XYZ file of C-alpha atoms in Angstrom:
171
model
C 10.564 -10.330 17.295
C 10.932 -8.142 14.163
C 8.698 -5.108 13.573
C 5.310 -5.622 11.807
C 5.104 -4.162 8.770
C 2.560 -3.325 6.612
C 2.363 -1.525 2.964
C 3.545 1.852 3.985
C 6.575 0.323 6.279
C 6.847 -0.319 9.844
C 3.545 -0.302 12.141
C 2.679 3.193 11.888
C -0.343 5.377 13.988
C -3.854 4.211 12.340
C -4.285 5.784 9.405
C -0.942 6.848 8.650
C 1.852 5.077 6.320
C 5.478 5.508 5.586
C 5.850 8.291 3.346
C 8.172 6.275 1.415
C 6.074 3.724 0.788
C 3.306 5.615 -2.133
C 6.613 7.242 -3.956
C 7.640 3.620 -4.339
C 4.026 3.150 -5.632
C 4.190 6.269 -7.835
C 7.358 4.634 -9.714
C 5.726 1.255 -10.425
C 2.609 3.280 -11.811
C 4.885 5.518 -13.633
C 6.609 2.416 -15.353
C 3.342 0.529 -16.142
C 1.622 3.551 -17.408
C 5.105 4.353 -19.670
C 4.912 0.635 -21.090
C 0.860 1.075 -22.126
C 1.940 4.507 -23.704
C 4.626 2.720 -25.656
C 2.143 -0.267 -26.527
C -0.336 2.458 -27.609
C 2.075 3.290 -30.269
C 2.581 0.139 -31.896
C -0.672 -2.457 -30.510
C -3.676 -0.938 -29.356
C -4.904 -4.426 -27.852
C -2.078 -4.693 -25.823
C -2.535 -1.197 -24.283
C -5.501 -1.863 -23.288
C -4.381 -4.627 -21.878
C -2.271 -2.568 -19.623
C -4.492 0.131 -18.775
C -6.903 -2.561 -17.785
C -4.605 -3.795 -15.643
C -3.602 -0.658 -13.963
C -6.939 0.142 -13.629
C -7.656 -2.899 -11.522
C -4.718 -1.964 -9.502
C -6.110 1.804 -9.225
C -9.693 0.050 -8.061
C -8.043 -2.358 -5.132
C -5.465 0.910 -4.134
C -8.864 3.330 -3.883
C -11.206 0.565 -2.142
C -8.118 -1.251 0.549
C -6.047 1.306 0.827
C -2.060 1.770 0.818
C -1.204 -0.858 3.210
C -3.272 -3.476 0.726
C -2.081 -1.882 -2.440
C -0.792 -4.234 -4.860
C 2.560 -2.822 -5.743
C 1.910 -1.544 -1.976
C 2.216 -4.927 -1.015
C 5.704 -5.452 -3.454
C 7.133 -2.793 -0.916
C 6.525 -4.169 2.091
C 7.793 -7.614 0.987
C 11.100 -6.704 -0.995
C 11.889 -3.130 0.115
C 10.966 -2.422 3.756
C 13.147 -4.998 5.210
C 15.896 -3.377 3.388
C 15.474 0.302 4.857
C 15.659 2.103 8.075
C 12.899 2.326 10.002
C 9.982 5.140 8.524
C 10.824 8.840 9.916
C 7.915 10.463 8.419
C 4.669 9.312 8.094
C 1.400 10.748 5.922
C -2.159 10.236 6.231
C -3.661 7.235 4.134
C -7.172 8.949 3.371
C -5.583 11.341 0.447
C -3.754 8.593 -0.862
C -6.942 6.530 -1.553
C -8.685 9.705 -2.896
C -5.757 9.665 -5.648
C -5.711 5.992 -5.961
C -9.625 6.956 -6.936
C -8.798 9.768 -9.327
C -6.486 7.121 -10.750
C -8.817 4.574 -11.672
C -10.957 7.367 -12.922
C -7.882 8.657 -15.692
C -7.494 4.487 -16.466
C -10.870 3.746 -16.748
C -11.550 7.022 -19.776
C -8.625 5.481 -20.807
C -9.406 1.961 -20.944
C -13.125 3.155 -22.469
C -10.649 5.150 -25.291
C -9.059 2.057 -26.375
C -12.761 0.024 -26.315
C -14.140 1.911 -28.360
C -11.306 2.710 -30.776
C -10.650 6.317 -29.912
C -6.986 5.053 -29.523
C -6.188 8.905 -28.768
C -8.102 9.152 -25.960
C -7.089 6.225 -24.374
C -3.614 7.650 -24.927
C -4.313 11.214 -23.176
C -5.904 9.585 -20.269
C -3.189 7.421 -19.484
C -1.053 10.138 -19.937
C -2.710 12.033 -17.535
C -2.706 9.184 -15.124
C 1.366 9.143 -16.354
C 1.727 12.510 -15.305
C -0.261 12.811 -11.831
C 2.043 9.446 -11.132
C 5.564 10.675 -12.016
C 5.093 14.142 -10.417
C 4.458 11.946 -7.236
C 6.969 9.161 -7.697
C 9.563 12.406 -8.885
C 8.980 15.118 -6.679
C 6.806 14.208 -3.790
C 3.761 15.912 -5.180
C 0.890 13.934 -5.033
C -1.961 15.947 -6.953
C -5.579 13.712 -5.657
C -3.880 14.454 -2.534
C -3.567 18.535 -2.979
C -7.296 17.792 -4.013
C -8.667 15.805 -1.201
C -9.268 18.199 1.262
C -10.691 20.924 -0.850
C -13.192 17.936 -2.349
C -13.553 16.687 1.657
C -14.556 20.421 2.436
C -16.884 21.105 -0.723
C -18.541 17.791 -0.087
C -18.978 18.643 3.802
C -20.276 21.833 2.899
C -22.781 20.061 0.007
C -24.014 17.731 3.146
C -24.322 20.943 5.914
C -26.310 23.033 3.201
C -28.880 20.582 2.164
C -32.354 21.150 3.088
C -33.777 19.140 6.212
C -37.045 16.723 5.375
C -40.064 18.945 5.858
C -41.477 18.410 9.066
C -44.838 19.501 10.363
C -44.529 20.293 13.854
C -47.710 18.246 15.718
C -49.022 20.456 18.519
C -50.305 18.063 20.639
């Protein structure tokens, strides 16, 4: 019986995915996001198109997670069976954390080309351009450099609020 496989490659430890598996992810983004800059250029409806579309995809990455990513999905079908098994594996938490900060960058951008502000909708997708192709190109995946200084500030937001006041019945 083969392997299961999942998003991020083989069966991996809960929680973790093939490493190889949110580069792959990067690229697609990279290409989709290079396509709405080039549509930005020439027809702002079908930019937004695209952004609204990545956006979407951003939205179901941050919510399900790598292994139920769409272009996620793409990998496991057509490009795990085709590779050795995974040798390195990373944690999937981050990676929904950037899949967030994603569909944060699409969704200025989308609300750029709504409302006619065709430049913004251009620098926020080229921010979201950017943050993919360092990943996809180098390995560097920025939301998750980010996600455990966010993680920490919002532990340390949760430790340092003040308790309900309580008035201590003597009985």
């Amino acid at each position: 019986m083969p392997p299961i496989t999942t998003a991020g490659g083989p069966a991996t430890a809960a929680g973790q995915v093939d490493i190889r598996g949110p580069r792959f992810v990067a690229w697609v983004t990279t290409a989709v996001l290079v396509v709405t800059l080039l549509l930005a250029a020439v027809a702002t409806p079908a930019a937004t198109v695209a952004i609204a579309f990545q956006a979407v995809v951003f939205a179901l990455g941050a919510v399900s997670g790598p292994r139920r990513h769409p272009y996620g999905l793409l990998y496991a079908r057509f490009v795990v069976p085709r590779l050795a098994p995974a040798t390195e594996t990373e944690p999937a938490a981050p990676l929904r954390f950037a899949q967030l900060l994603g569909f944060v960058f699409a969704a200025v951008s989308l609300l750029g080309f709504l409302l006619g502000v065709s430049v913004v909708g251009a620098l926020f997708a080229g921010f979201a351009l950017f943050a993919a192709f360092l990943n996809a190109a180098f390995g560097i995946c920025l939301g998750c450099k980010l996600y455990p200084l966010v993680t920490r500030l919002a532990l340390r937001s949760l430790s340092e609020s003040p308790a309900p006041n309580r008035i201590a019945s003597h009985h």
